[in-house]
Structures are given as C-alpha cells and as structure tokens.
mmCIF file of C-alpha atoms in Angstrom:
data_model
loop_
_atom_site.group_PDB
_atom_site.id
_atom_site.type_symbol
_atom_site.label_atom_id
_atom_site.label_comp_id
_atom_site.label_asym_id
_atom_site.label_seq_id
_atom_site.Cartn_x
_atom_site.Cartn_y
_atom_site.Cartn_z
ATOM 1 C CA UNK A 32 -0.703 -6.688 4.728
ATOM 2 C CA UNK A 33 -1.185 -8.110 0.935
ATOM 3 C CA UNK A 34 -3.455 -8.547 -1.131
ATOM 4 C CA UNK A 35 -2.821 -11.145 -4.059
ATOM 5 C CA UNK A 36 0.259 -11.543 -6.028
ATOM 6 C CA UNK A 37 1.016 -9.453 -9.030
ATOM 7 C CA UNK A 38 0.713 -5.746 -9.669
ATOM 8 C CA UNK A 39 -2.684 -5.839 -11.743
ATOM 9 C CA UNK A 40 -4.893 -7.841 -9.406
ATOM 10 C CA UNK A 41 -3.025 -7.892 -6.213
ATOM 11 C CA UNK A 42 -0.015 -6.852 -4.541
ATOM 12 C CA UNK A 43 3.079 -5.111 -6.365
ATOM 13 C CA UNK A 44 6.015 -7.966 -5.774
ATOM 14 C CA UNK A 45 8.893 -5.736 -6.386
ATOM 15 C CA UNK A 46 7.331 -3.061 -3.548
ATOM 16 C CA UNK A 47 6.392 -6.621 -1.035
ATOM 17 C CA UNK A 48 10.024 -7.422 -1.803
ATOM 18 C CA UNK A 49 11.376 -4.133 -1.405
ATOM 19 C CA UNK A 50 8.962 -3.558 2.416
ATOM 20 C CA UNK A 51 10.415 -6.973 3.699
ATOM 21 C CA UNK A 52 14.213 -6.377 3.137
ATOM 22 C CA UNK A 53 13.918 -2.884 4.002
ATOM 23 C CA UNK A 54 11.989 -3.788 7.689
ATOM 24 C CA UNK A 55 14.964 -7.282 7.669
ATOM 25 C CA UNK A 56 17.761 -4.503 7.349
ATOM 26 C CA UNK A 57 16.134 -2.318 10.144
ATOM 27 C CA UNK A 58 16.232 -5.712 12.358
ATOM 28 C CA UNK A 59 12.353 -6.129 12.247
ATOM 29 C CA UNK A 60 10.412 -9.121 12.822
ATOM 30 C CA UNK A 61 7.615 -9.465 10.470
ATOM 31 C CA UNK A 62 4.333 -11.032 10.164
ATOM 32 C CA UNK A 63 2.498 -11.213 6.892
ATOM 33 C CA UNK A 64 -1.410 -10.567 6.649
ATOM 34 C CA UNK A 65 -4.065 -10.933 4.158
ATOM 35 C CA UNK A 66 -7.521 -10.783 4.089
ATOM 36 C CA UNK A 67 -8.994 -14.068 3.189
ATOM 37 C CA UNK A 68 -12.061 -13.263 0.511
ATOM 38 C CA UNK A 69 -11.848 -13.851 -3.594
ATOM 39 C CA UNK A 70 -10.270 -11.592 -5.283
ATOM 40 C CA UNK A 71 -11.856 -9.023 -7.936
ATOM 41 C CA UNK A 72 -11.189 -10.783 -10.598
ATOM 42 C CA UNK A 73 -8.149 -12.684 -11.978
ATOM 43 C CA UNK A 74 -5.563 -10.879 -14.861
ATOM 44 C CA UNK A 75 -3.748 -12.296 -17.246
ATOM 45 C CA UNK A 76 -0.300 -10.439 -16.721
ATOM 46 C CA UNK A 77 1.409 -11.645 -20.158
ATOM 47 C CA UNK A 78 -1.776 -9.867 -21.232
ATOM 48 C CA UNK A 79 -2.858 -7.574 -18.738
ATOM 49 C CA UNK A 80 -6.075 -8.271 -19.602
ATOM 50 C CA UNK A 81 -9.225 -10.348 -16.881
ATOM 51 C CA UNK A 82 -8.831 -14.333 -17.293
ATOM 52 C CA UNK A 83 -12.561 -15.030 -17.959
ATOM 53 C CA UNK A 84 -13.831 -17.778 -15.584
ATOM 54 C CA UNK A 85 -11.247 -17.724 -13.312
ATOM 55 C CA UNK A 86 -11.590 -16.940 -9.910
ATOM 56 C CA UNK A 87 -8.413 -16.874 -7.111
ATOM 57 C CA UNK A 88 -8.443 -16.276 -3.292
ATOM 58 C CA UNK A 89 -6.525 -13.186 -1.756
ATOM 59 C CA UNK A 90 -4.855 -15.103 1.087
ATOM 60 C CA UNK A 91 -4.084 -17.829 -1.343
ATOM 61 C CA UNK A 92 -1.928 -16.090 -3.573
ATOM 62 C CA UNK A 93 -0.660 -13.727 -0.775
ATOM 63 C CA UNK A 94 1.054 -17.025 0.398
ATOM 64 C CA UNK A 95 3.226 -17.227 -2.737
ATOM 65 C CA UNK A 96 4.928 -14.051 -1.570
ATOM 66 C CA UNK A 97 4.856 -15.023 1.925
ATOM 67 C CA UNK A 98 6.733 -17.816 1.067
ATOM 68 C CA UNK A 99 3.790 -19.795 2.900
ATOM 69 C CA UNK A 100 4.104 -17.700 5.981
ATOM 70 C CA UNK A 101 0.806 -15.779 6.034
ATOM 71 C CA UNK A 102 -2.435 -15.420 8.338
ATOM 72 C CA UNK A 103 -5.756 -14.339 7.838
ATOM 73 C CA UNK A 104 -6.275 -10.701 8.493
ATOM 74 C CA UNK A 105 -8.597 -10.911 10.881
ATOM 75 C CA UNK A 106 -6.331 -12.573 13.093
ATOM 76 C CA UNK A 107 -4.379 -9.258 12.945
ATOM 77 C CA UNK A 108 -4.220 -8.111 16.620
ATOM 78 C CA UNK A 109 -2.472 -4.535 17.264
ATOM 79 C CA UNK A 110 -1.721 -5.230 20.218
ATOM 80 C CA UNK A 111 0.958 -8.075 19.248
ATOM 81 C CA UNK A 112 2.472 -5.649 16.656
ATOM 82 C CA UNK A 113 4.614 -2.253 16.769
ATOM 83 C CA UNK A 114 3.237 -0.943 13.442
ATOM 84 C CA UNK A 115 1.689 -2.139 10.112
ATOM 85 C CA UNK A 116 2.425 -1.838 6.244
ATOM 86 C CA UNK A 117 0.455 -1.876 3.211
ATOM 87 C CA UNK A 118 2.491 -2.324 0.155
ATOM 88 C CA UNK A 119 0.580 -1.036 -2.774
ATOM 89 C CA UNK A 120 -0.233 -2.987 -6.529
ATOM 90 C CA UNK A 121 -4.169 -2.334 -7.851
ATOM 91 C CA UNK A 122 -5.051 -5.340 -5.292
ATOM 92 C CA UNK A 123 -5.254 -2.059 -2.713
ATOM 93 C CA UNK A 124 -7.721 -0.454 -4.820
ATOM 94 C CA UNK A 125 -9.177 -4.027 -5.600
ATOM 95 C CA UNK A 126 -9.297 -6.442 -3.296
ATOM 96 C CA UNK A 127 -8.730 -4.488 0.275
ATOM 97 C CA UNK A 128 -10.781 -2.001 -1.527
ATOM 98 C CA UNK A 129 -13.314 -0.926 -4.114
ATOM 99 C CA UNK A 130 -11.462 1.984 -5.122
ATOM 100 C CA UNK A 131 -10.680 0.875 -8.471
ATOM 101 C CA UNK A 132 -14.081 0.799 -9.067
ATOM 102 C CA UNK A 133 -16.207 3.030 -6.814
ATOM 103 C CA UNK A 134 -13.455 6.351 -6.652
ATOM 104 C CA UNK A 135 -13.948 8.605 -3.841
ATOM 105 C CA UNK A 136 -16.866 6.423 -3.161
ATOM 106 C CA UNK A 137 -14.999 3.326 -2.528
ATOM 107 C CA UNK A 138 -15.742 1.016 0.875
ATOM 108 C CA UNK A 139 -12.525 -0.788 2.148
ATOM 109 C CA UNK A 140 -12.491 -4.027 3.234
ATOM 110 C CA UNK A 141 -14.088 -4.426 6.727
ATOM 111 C CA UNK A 142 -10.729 -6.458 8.008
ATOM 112 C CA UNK A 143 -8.334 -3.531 6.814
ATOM 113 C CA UNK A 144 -10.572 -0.909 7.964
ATOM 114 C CA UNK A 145 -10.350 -2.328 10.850
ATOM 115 C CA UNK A 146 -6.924 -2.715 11.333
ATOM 116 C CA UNK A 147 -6.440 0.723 10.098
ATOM 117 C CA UNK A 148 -8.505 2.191 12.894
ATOM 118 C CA UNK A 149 -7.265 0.072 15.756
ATOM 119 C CA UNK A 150 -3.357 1.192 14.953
ATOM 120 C CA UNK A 151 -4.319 5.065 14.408
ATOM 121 C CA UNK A 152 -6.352 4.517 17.993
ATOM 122 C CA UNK A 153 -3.111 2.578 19.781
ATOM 123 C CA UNK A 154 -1.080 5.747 18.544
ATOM 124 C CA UNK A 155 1.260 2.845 16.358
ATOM 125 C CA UNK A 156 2.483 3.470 13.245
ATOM 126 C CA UNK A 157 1.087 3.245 9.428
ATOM 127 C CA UNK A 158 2.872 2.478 5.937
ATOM 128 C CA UNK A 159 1.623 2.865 2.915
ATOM 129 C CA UNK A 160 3.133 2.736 -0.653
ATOM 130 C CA UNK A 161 1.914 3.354 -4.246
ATOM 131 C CA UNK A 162 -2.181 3.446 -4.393
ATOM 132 C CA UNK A 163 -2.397 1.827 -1.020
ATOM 133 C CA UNK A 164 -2.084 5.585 0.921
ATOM 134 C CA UNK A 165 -6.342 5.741 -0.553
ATOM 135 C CA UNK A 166 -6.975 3.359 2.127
ATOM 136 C CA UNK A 167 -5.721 5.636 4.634
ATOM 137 C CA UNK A 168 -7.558 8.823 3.203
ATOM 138 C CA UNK A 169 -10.753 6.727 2.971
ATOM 139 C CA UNK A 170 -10.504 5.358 7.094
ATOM 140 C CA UNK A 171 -8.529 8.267 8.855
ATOM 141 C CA UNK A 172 -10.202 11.386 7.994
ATOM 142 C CA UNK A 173 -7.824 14.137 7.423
ATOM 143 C CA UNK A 174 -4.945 12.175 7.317
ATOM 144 C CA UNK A 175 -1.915 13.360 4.928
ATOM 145 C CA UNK A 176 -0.705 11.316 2.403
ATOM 146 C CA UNK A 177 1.026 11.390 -0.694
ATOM 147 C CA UNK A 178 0.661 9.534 -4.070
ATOM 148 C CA UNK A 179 2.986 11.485 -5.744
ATOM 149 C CA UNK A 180 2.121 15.059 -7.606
ATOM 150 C CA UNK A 181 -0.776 15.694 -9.041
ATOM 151 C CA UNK A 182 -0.380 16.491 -12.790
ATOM 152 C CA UNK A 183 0.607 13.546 -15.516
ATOM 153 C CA UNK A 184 3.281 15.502 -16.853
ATOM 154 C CA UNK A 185 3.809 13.601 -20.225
ATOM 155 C CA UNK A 186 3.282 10.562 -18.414
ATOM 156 C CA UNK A 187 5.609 10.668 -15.570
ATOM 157 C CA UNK A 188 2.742 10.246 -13.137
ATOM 158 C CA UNK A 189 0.097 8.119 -15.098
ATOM 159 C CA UNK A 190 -1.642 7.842 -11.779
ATOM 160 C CA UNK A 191 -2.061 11.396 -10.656
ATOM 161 C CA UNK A 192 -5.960 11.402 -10.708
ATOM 162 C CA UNK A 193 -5.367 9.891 -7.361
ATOM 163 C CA UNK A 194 -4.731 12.853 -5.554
ATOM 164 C CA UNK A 195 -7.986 14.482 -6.744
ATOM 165 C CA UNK A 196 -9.746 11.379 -4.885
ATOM 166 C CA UNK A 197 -7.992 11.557 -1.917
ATOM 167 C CA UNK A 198 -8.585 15.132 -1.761
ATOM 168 C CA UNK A 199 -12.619 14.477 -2.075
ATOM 169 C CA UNK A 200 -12.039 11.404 0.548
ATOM 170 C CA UNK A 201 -11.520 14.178 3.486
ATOM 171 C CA UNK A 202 -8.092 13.155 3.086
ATOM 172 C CA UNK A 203 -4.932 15.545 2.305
ATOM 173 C CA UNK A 204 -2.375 15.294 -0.482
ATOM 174 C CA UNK A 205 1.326 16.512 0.071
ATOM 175 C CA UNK A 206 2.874 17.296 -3.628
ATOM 176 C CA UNK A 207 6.652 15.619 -3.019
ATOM 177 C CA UNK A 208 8.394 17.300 -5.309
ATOM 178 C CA UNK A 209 11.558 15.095 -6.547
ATOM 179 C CA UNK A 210 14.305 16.237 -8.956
ATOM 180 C CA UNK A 211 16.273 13.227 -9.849
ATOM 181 C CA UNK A 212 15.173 10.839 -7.787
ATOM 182 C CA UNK A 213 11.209 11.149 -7.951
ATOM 183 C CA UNK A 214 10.616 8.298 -5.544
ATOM 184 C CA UNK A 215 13.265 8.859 -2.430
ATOM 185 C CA UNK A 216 11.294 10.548 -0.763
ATOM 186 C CA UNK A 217 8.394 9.490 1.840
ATOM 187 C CA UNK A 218 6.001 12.166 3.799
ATOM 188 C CA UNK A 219 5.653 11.727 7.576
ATOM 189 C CA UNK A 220 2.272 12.756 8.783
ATOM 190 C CA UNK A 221 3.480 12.794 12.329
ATOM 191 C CA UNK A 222 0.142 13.372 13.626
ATOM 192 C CA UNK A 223 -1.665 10.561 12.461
ATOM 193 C CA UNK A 224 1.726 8.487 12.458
ATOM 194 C CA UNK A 225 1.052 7.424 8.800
ATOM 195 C CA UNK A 226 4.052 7.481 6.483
ATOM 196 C CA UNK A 227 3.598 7.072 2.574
ATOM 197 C CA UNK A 228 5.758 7.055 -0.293
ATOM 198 C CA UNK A 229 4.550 6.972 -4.378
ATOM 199 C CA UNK A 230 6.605 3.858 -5.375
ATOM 200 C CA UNK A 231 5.269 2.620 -9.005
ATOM 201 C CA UNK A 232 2.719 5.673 -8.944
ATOM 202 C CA UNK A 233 5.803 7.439 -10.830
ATOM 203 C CA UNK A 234 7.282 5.950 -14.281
ATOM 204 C CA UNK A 235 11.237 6.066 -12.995
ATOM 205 C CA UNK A 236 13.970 3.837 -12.250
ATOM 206 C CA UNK A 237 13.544 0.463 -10.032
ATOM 207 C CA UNK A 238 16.147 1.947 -7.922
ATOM 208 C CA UNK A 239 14.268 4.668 -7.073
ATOM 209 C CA UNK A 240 11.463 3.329 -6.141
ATOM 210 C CA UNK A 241 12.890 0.858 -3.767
ATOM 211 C CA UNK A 242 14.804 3.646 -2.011
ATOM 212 C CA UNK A 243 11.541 5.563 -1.761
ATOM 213 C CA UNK A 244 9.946 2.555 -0.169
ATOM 214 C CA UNK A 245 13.233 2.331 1.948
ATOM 215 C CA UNK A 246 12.436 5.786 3.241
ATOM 216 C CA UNK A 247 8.935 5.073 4.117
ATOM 217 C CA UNK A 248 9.958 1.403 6.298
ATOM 218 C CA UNK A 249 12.791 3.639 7.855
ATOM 219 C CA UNK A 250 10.261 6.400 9.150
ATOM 220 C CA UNK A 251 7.958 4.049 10.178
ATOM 221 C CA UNK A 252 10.054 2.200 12.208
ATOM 222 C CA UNK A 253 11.437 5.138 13.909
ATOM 223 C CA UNK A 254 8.226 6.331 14.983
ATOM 224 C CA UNK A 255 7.409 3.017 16.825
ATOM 225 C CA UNK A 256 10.111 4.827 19.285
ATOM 226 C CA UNK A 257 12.272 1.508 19.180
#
C-alpha cells in the first residue's frame, strides 16, 4: 500500500523499492494499492520545503512507483491476498494518516483502517516499515511494534519521539537494539501477526536499511504459512 511518491509527502522510494524486490526474491506476487484522495500538501524535494498552490493525488503519484500498475485502495479485498505491506515515507503519517499533524491523536485514513482491521480479523499477516508501524498502533490496540529506540542519541534516531506516541496510542514499542547494523533487524509480534522494521527512522547506511526491510518481507511471508 503507498501513498505518493517521495519521502517528504508520500512514500519512501528506496523502502517501495527495497519491499518489492525483497517479496520478487521470496517468489511473491504483488499487487500495489493506494488510496485515491489529494494528498496533504505537495513538497518541493530539491527544497524540502510545501510547493504553494500545488495540489497532487495519492493514487496518482503512487502510479509512478507502480510503474502504472496500481488500484484504488478500496478495491483492496483480503480475501484475494495472503498478507499486506505498508512501506513507510511521511505520506504514512500524511496522507494514510494525520499523524504528522494530529500525534497520538491522529485518525487514519478510513480505506487503510480498514484494510488494517480486515487482515488482523482474517488472522493474515501485516508489514510495516519506518513511521508506517503508527498506523498499526493507532488501529490494532495493543499491538507491538517498533520504530526503532527511543532516545535521539546525537542524532542517530532523529525520529525517536515516535515511540512516545505509539506508547500513548495503546500501542507497544519493542527497543531493537542494533550494534553495527542498526536496521537488520525486524520485530515479529506473532500475536497480532504484524512485523515492523525502523528503515530510514535510523541515520545509517542504505545497506542497512534495505536488509532491515529484507527481514521484515521475509517474516511476513513466513507467517502467511506458505
């Protein structure tokens, strides 16, 4: 599921990219999502700064990422699909979300909500990377996630408030602690069946964080049980 194209008002290419080889090399077919509603507002990346008068549709620029191959989230049906993935980029906590704006307080998108629920009901499987894992606090009450650690530490985690709004969601956060590699790792709530990984929440290597989000796609496919 996406939402945009480009880490400051939509989806995070480099973790999209990352998802879709990882779920290609684990012999996945794949169906790409996105809800179809304007975005928050448009941002100039060179800049990273709002485009005044600009407005851009989610689905729309999803499409540039799906390579054209996309559908309207609310055509989403769980029955027709083994498990779902949210990469992450601030469209999560924009566009399929309020987060960004609202906190703790945030209301998600009626289509992903939706979603959300009806895979956590069928007992199918849920990825999340990055900031996306709020979405999953905010739905799923008491689900465990992870968004990294929860101090800045000079920087490393420039994200780490996070975890103190997840925490106030209902949801829980897991602390991965990493030593070289800060983004291998992914945490398996087994219970909920919702697997989540910090990609770009940490400053660290590219490397890293596309073996992190290879952990997550690997655990989620091996709890669809196929």
């Amino acid at each position: 599921v996406l939402s945009g194209c480009g880490v400051y008002d939509g989806t995070e290419i480099h973790e999209a990219s990352a998802v879709l080889v990882h779920l290609s090399r684990g012999g996945a077919e794949v169906h790409m999502y996105a809800p179809d509603v304007p975005q928050m507002h448009v941002v100039d990346h060179s800049k990273g700064q709002p485009a005044e008068a600009e407005s851009r549709n989610v689905l729309v620029e999803s499409a540039r990422i799906a390579r054209g191959k996309i559908t309207s989230l609310a055509k989403l049906s769980t029955t027709e699909h083994d498990a779902v993935i949210f990469p992450g980029g601030f469209g999560a906590a924009k566009n399929l979300s309020t987060f960004a704006v609202d906190g703790k307080d945030c209301k998600v998108n009626r289509e992903v909500e939706r979603v959300l629920k009806d895979f956590h009901k069928a007992g199918k499987p849920i990825g999340l990377c990055c900031i996306s894992p709020v979405l999953a606090a905010k739905v799923l009450t008491g689900a465990e996630v992870t968004v990294g650690h929860e101090e800045e530490e000079g920087g490393k985690w420039p994200y780490a408030g996070t975890a103190g709004a997840i925490k106030e969601m209902g949801g829980k956060h897991c602390v991965k602690e990493f030593s070289l590699t800060p983004s291998y790792e992914a945490h398996v709530d087994a219970k909920n069946k919702v697997v989540t990984t910090p990609a770009f929440m940490c400053e660290t290597e590219l490397h890293n964080i596309f073996d992190g989000i290879g952990a997550m796609v690997k655990n989620v496919l091996k709890l669809t049980g196929k």
